[in-house]
Amino acid sequence: MFAAISKSEAAIRPFEIRPFDAPLGAEISGLDLSRPLHDADFKRIHRAHLDHHVVVFRKQRITPQQQIDFSRRFGLLQIHVLHQFQLPQYPEILVVSNIVENGKPLGLGDAGHFWHSDLSYKERPSMGSLLHAQELPDEGGDTLFANMHLAWETLPQALKNIVQGKQAEHSYLAKYAELQKLSPWRPDLTQAQIDQVKPVSQPIVRAHPETGRKALFVSEHFTTRIVGMPEDESRAVLTQLFVHSVRAEHIYRHRWQPHDLVFWDNRSLMHLAAGTPADQRRKMYRTTIEGDAPI
């Protein structure tokens, strides 16, 4: 566990928070998360996460249990419905990987194929996710993040008027069949798994529960329709929202370095996996923190 340490000990191990030259994100260097973390340092990390929406911890040689313990300081952890890709002995960790061994996928290889916010299809979507690099390709494998606060703030007023106060349906199954056709990683779901991911309605514009800042909360992966709106109109509006959200001026592209631990705020962002060449190996460990019901 991450026990508290004395102020004098913490004082000799300062760490830096350096914002990226991007619409979001910051790098945290000089911090070793395998060692005990002082409460004051945890508060700095929490504040940086709220301010920058993505924080990147460099050179983190942590164990799966240490990743779980650090993640739990922010809240309860959520177990992904695809239990087939849990790390053995660590159900809190979803293995994200394109590696196939003995004809069997090691992890979920097509995770992040479409823009999305993690677990937006749950009544209490994810507060944040942490992804720890285990094995990186020589090329490709980047992750893109889109600032949904900026997406809302720069949305044309006419669209703001249309979506303010409205709800949209989110479904885990929205593109599942399509993904099964595209890749070998998506297993058929059992009825018990389907029952875990029944569609839910979420506000299209949500207020961040800690900062109060508004953000768009729709995605091409999980958002299926605007509740109470004719289908053709709903599709047209959602398409405009999807395109606007991922304009270049809203995006930070993360190029992974060995042992990066990336922690992003699903209440503020969407993300996308840019893809890895088929002949390159990529393996990551993901933990997911439960959030609040969106308001």
Tab-separated table of C-alpha atoms in Angstrom:
chain	number	residue	atom	x	y	z
A	1	MET	CA	0.000	0.000	0.000
A	2	PHE	CA	0.989	3.653	-0.319
A	3	ALA	CA	1.691	4.671	3.279
A	4	ALA	CA	2.274	8.265	4.340
A	5	ILE	CA	5.827	9.520	4.837
A	6	SER	CA	7.264	12.363	6.831
A	7	LYS	CA	7.445	15.899	5.464
A	8	SER	CA	11.223	15.875	5.814
A	9	GLU	CA	11.488	12.718	3.717
A	10	ALA	CA	9.100	14.113	1.121
A	11	ALA	CA	11.056	17.355	0.943
A	12	ILE	CA	14.149	15.625	-0.450
A	13	ARG	CA	12.132	13.975	-3.230
A	14	PRO	CA	10.477	16.855	-5.079
A	15	PHE	CA	8.764	16.245	-8.410
A	16	GLU	CA	7.943	18.528	-11.313
A	17	ILE	CA	4.667	19.105	-13.139
A	18	ARG	CA	5.264	20.494	-16.633
A	19	PRO	CA	2.246	21.324	-18.822
A	20	PHE	CA	2.463	20.235	-22.439
A	21	ASP	CA	2.317	22.705	-25.296
A	22	ALA	CA	-1.088	21.286	-26.174
A	23	PRO	CA	-4.792	21.840	-25.388
A	24	LEU	CA	-4.406	19.511	-22.378
A	25	GLY	CA	-1.930	17.366	-20.517
A	26	ALA	CA	1.111	17.606	-18.271
A	27	GLU	CA	4.190	15.528	-17.499
A	28	ILE	CA	5.087	14.549	-13.949
A	29	SER	CA	8.743	13.679	-13.512
A	30	GLY	CA	10.919	12.917	-10.507
A	31	LEU	CA	8.267	10.818	-8.778
A	32	ASP	CA	8.547	7.095	-8.076
A	33	LEU	CA	5.116	5.562	-7.495
A	34	SER	CA	6.646	2.324	-6.251
A	35	ARG	CA	7.587	4.182	-3.052
A	36	PRO	CA	5.295	5.539	-0.305
A	37	LEU	CA	3.414	8.673	-1.353
A	38	HIS	CA	2.957	11.606	1.019
A	39	ASP	CA	-0.568	13.014	1.311
A	40	ALA	CA	0.654	16.436	0.151
A	41	ASP	CA	2.121	14.868	-2.988
A	42	PHE	CA	-1.120	13.025	-3.651
A	43	LYS	CA	-3.012	16.334	-3.422
A	44	ARG	CA	-0.638	17.905	-5.953
A	45	ILE	CA	-1.234	15.010	-8.339
A	46	HIS	CA	-4.995	15.259	-7.876
A	47	ARG	CA	-4.912	19.002	-8.578
A	48	ALA	CA	-2.763	18.504	-11.680
A	49	HIS	CA	-5.191	15.867	-12.934
A	50	LEU	CA	-8.098	18.307	-12.590
A	51	ASP	CA	-6.179	21.175	-14.164
A	52	HIS	CA	-4.645	19.310	-17.114
A	53	HIS	CA	-7.047	16.334	-17.604
A	54	VAL	CA	-4.132	14.017	-18.518
A	55	VAL	CA	-1.016	13.516	-16.421
A	56	VAL	CA	1.900	11.406	-17.611
A	57	PHE	CA	4.150	9.797	-14.993
A	58	ARG	CA	7.481	8.940	-16.566
A	59	LYS	CA	9.647	5.853	-15.872
A	60	GLN	CA	7.264	4.061	-13.515
A	61	ARG	CA	8.560	0.559	-12.800
A	62	ILE	CA	5.580	-0.432	-10.693
A	63	THR	CA	3.957	-3.805	-10.127
A	64	PRO	CA	0.310	-4.535	-11.004
A	65	GLN	CA	-0.554	-4.368	-7.294
A	66	GLN	CA	1.128	-0.977	-6.955
A	67	GLN	CA	-0.871	0.310	-9.930
A	68	ILE	CA	-4.059	-0.972	-8.302
A	69	ASP	CA	-3.184	0.574	-4.931
A	70	PHE	CA	-2.375	3.973	-6.448
A	71	SER	CA	-5.561	3.920	-8.539
A	72	ARG	CA	-7.658	3.099	-5.457
A	73	ARG	CA	-6.562	6.308	-3.766
A	74	PHE	CA	-8.872	8.088	-6.217
A	75	GLY	CA	-11.908	5.840	-5.718
A	76	LEU	CA	-13.456	2.430	-6.225
A	77	LEU	CA	-12.176	0.439	-9.183
A	78	GLN	CA	-14.430	-0.871	-11.930
A	79	ILE	CA	-14.086	-4.335	-13.440
A	80	HIS	CA	-14.402	-4.435	-17.217
A	81	VAL	CA	-17.160	-6.611	-18.637
A	82	LEU	CA	-14.642	-8.519	-20.802
A	83	HIS	CA	-13.344	-10.662	-17.946
A	84	GLN	CA	-11.544	-12.763	-20.551
A	85	PHE	CA	-8.823	-10.104	-20.666
A	86	GLN	CA	-8.250	-9.581	-16.970
A	87	LEU	CA	-4.673	-9.951	-15.794
A	88	PRO	CA	-4.482	-13.301	-13.946
A	89	GLN	CA	-4.819	-12.787	-10.177
A	90	TYR	CA	-5.593	-9.088	-10.783
A	91	PRO	CA	-9.218	-8.694	-11.967
A	92	GLU	CA	-8.950	-4.901	-11.556
A	93	ILE	CA	-6.482	-4.783	-14.461
A	94	LEU	CA	-7.631	-5.034	-18.073
A	95	VAL	CA	-4.852	-6.159	-20.397
A	96	VAL	CA	-4.825	-4.024	-23.553
A	97	SER	CA	-2.655	-5.803	-26.105
A	98	ASN	CA	-2.455	-6.895	-29.726
A	99	ILE	CA	-0.238	-9.879	-28.855
A	100	VAL	CA	-1.476	-13.366	-29.720
A	101	GLU	CA	0.251	-16.319	-28.037
A	102	ASN	CA	-0.513	-19.952	-28.917
A	103	GLY	CA	-3.421	-18.742	-31.022
A	104	LYS	CA	-5.003	-16.894	-28.097
A	105	PRO	CA	-5.209	-13.089	-27.689
A	106	LEU	CA	-3.280	-11.930	-24.637
A	107	GLY	CA	-5.515	-8.894	-24.178
A	108	LEU	CA	-8.064	-6.627	-25.824
A	109	GLY	CA	-6.272	-5.650	-29.000
A	110	ASP	CA	-8.789	-3.245	-30.508
A	111	ALA	CA	-9.425	-1.151	-27.388
A	112	GLY	CA	-9.852	2.489	-28.333
A	113	HIS	CA	-10.637	1.828	-32.007
A	114	PHE	CA	-13.324	4.552	-31.863
A	115	TRP	CA	-13.331	7.844	-29.933
A	116	HIS	CA	-14.912	7.317	-26.516
A	117	SER	CA	-14.975	8.060	-22.796
A	118	ASP	CA	-14.430	4.903	-20.758
A	119	LEU	CA	-17.568	3.207	-19.441
A	120	SER	CA	-19.906	6.045	-20.423
A	121	TYR	CA	-22.450	3.243	-20.909
A	122	LYS	CA	-22.618	2.659	-17.123
A	123	GLU	CA	-24.896	4.544	-14.727
A	124	ARG	CA	-21.730	5.637	-12.915
A	125	PRO	CA	-19.182	6.071	-15.719
A	126	SER	CA	-15.469	6.092	-15.126
A	127	MET	CA	-13.925	9.042	-13.283
A	128	GLY	CA	-10.527	8.243	-14.755
A	129	SER	CA	-8.346	5.535	-16.252
A	130	LEU	CA	-4.682	4.668	-15.800
A	131	LEU	CA	-2.719	2.915	-18.531
A	132	HIS	CA	0.759	1.551	-17.785
A	133	ALA	CA	3.109	0.684	-20.640
A	134	GLN	CA	4.470	-2.861	-20.427
A	135	GLU	CA	5.667	-3.445	-23.972
A	136	LEU	CA	5.782	-0.799	-26.712
A	137	PRO	CA	6.074	-1.074	-30.486
A	138	ASP	CA	8.960	0.485	-32.396
A	139	GLU	CA	6.409	2.478	-34.369
A	140	GLY	CA	2.773	3.429	-33.880
A	141	GLY	CA	0.787	2.816	-30.724
A	142	ASP	CA	0.042	6.479	-29.942
A	143	THR	CA	-3.038	7.553	-27.952
A	144	LEU	CA	-5.008	10.701	-28.805
A	145	PHE	CA	-6.999	12.715	-26.270
A	146	ALA	CA	-9.693	15.297	-27.082
A	147	ASN	CA	-10.601	18.078	-24.640
A	148	MET	CA	-14.379	17.955	-24.266
A	149	HIS	CA	-14.483	21.158	-22.213
A	150	LEU	CA	-13.046	23.009	-25.201
A	151	ALA	CA	-15.413	21.109	-27.478
A	152	TRP	CA	-18.359	22.504	-25.526
A	153	GLU	CA	-16.965	26.012	-25.164
A	154	THR	CA	-16.258	26.325	-28.915
A	155	LEU	CA	-19.487	24.682	-30.064
A	156	PRO	CA	-21.591	26.987	-32.278
A	157	GLN	CA	-24.385	28.594	-30.310
A	158	ALA	CA	-27.069	27.059	-32.515
A	159	LEU	CA	-25.858	23.563	-31.586
A	160	LYS	CA	-25.553	24.536	-27.931
A	161	ASN	CA	-29.203	25.571	-27.966
A	162	ILE	CA	-30.225	22.229	-29.484
A	163	VAL	CA	-28.392	19.936	-27.046
A	164	GLN	CA	-28.439	21.859	-23.760
A	165	GLY	CA	-30.546	19.944	-21.249
A	166	LYS	CA	-31.005	16.910	-23.492
A	167	GLN	CA	-30.051	13.298	-22.844
A	168	ALA	CA	-28.425	10.750	-25.123
A	169	GLU	CA	-28.380	6.977	-24.959
A	170	HIS	CA	-25.059	5.169	-24.479
A	171	SER	CA	-24.661	1.481	-25.249
A	172	TYR	CA	-21.627	-0.778	-24.943
A	173	LEU	CA	-23.054	-2.884	-27.773
A	174	ALA	CA	-23.398	0.045	-30.197
A	175	LYS	CA	-20.408	-0.991	-32.331
A	176	TYR	CA	-19.617	-4.402	-30.847
A	177	ALA	CA	-20.705	-6.423	-33.875
A	178	GLU	CA	-18.750	-4.093	-36.157
A	179	LEU	CA	-15.624	-4.556	-34.047
A	180	GLN	CA	-16.043	-8.330	-34.126
A	181	LYS	CA	-15.877	-8.172	-37.928
A	182	LEU	CA	-12.780	-5.965	-37.871
A	183	SER	CA	-10.604	-7.844	-35.402
A	184	PRO	CA	-10.010	-11.247	-33.779
A	185	TRP	CA	-10.129	-9.909	-30.223
A	186	ARG	CA	-13.830	-9.470	-29.521
A	187	PRO	CA	-15.374	-12.623	-28.028
A	188	ASP	CA	-19.064	-13.403	-28.170
A	189	LEU	CA	-20.714	-12.066	-25.016
A	190	THR	CA	-22.615	-14.269	-22.609
A	191	GLN	CA	-26.094	-13.241	-21.511
A	192	ALA	CA	-24.631	-12.408	-18.091
A	193	GLN	CA	-22.186	-10.001	-19.746
A	194	ILE	CA	-24.925	-8.411	-21.846
A	195	ASP	CA	-26.969	-7.892	-18.693
A	196	GLN	CA	-24.059	-5.916	-17.185
A	197	VAL	CA	-24.094	-3.343	-19.993
A	198	LYS	CA	-27.709	-2.380	-20.534
A	199	PRO	CA	-28.078	0.998	-22.323
A	200	VAL	CA	-28.255	4.112	-20.157
A	201	SER	CA	-29.152	7.744	-20.781
A	202	GLN	CA	-26.625	10.456	-19.948
A	203	PRO	CA	-26.728	14.258	-20.237
A	204	ILE	CA	-25.203	15.474	-23.496
A	205	VAL	CA	-23.608	18.329	-21.565
A	206	ARG	CA	-22.266	17.355	-18.154
A	207	ALA	CA	-20.841	19.464	-15.348
A	208	HIS	CA	-17.564	18.209	-13.930
A	209	PRO	CA	-18.373	17.126	-10.341
A	210	GLU	CA	-15.148	18.617	-8.930
A	211	THR	CA	-14.617	21.765	-11.019
A	212	GLY	CA	-18.130	22.535	-12.248
A	213	ARG	CA	-16.795	23.089	-15.770
A	214	LYS	CA	-19.117	21.943	-18.563
A	215	ALA	CA	-18.109	19.352	-21.155
A	216	LEU	CA	-19.716	17.513	-24.036
A	217	PHE	CA	-20.402	13.912	-23.071
A	218	VAL	CA	-21.054	11.988	-26.281
A	219	SER	CA	-18.853	9.699	-28.353
A	220	GLU	CA	-18.920	7.922	-31.704
A	221	HIS	CA	-18.297	4.588	-29.980
A	222	PHE	CA	-21.050	4.452	-27.380
A	223	THR	CA	-23.623	7.221	-28.065
A	224	THR	CA	-26.490	5.875	-30.160
A	225	ARG	CA	-29.242	8.513	-30.169
A	226	ILE	CA	-30.584	11.690	-28.598
A	227	VAL	CA	-33.545	10.821	-26.414
A	228	GLY	CA	-36.861	12.241	-27.635
A	229	MET	CA	-35.522	13.437	-30.995
A	230	PRO	CA	-36.470	11.980	-34.408
A	231	GLU	CA	-33.891	9.455	-35.601
A	232	ASP	CA	-32.706	11.399	-38.662
A	233	GLU	CA	-32.368	14.635	-36.701
A	234	SER	CA	-30.641	12.841	-33.839
A	235	ARG	CA	-28.094	11.277	-36.172
A	236	ALA	CA	-27.395	14.600	-37.898
A	237	VAL	CA	-26.828	16.422	-34.602
A	238	LEU	CA	-24.644	13.668	-33.153
A	239	THR	CA	-22.521	13.584	-36.301
A	240	GLN	CA	-21.882	17.310	-35.962
A	241	LEU	CA	-20.943	16.886	-32.298
A	242	PHE	CA	-18.572	14.017	-33.055
A	243	VAL	CA	-16.786	15.937	-35.813
A	244	HIS	CA	-16.525	19.129	-33.788
A	245	SER	CA	-15.208	17.352	-30.676
A	246	VAL	CA	-12.101	16.014	-32.387
A	247	ARG	CA	-10.935	19.121	-34.204
A	248	ALA	CA	-7.144	19.351	-34.208
A	249	GLU	CA	-7.096	22.296	-31.805
A	250	HIS	CA	-8.772	20.134	-29.119
A	251	ILE	CA	-6.305	17.218	-29.291
A	252	TYR	CA	-3.135	16.057	-27.543
A	253	ARG	CA	-1.294	13.114	-29.090
A	254	HIS	CA	0.610	10.974	-26.599
A	255	ARG	CA	3.703	9.227	-27.940
A	256	TRP	CA	4.495	6.549	-25.410
A	257	GLN	CA	7.855	6.146	-23.707
A	258	PRO	CA	8.969	3.023	-21.807
A	259	HIS	CA	7.180	2.585	-18.465
A	260	ASP	CA	4.872	5.597	-18.913
A	261	LEU	CA	1.844	5.620	-16.634
A	262	VAL	CA	-0.869	7.822	-18.146
A	263	PHE	CA	-3.821	8.953	-16.020
A	264	TRP	CA	-6.711	10.700	-17.775
A	265	ASP	CA	-10.031	12.205	-16.707
A	266	ASN	CA	-12.960	10.564	-18.500
A	267	ARG	CA	-15.243	13.380	-17.339
A	268	SER	CA	-13.211	15.869	-19.374
A	269	LEU	CA	-11.910	13.891	-22.338
A	270	MET	CA	-12.395	11.336	-25.041
A	271	HIS	CA	-9.541	9.193	-26.298
A	272	LEU	CA	-8.605	7.115	-29.323
A	273	ALA	CA	-5.953	4.488	-30.037
A	274	ALA	CA	-4.101	5.559	-33.174
A	275	GLY	CA	-3.254	1.955	-34.075
A	276	THR	CA	-0.250	-0.362	-34.038
A	277	PRO	CA	1.234	-2.151	-37.068
A	278	ALA	CA	0.304	-5.830	-37.117
A	279	ASP	CA	3.941	-6.928	-36.860
A	280	GLN	CA	4.594	-4.801	-33.740
A	281	ARG	CA	3.885	-5.918	-30.162
A	282	ARG	CA	2.063	-3.655	-27.684
A	283	LYS	CA	0.945	-4.512	-24.145
A	284	MET	CA	-0.577	-2.175	-21.540
A	285	TYR	CA	-2.251	-2.585	-18.136
A	286	ARG	CA	-5.389	-0.515	-17.480
A	287	THR	CA	-7.165	0.286	-14.238
A	288	THR	CA	-10.445	2.206	-14.229
A	289	ILE	CA	-11.825	4.345	-11.388
A	290	GLU	CA	-15.550	4.657	-10.790
A	291	GLY	CA	-17.035	8.143	-11.026
A	292	ASP	CA	-20.338	9.861	-10.260
A	293	ALA	CA	-23.622	9.721	-12.104
A	294	PRO	CA	-23.304	12.590	-14.631
A	295	ILE	CA	-25.238	15.805	-13.973
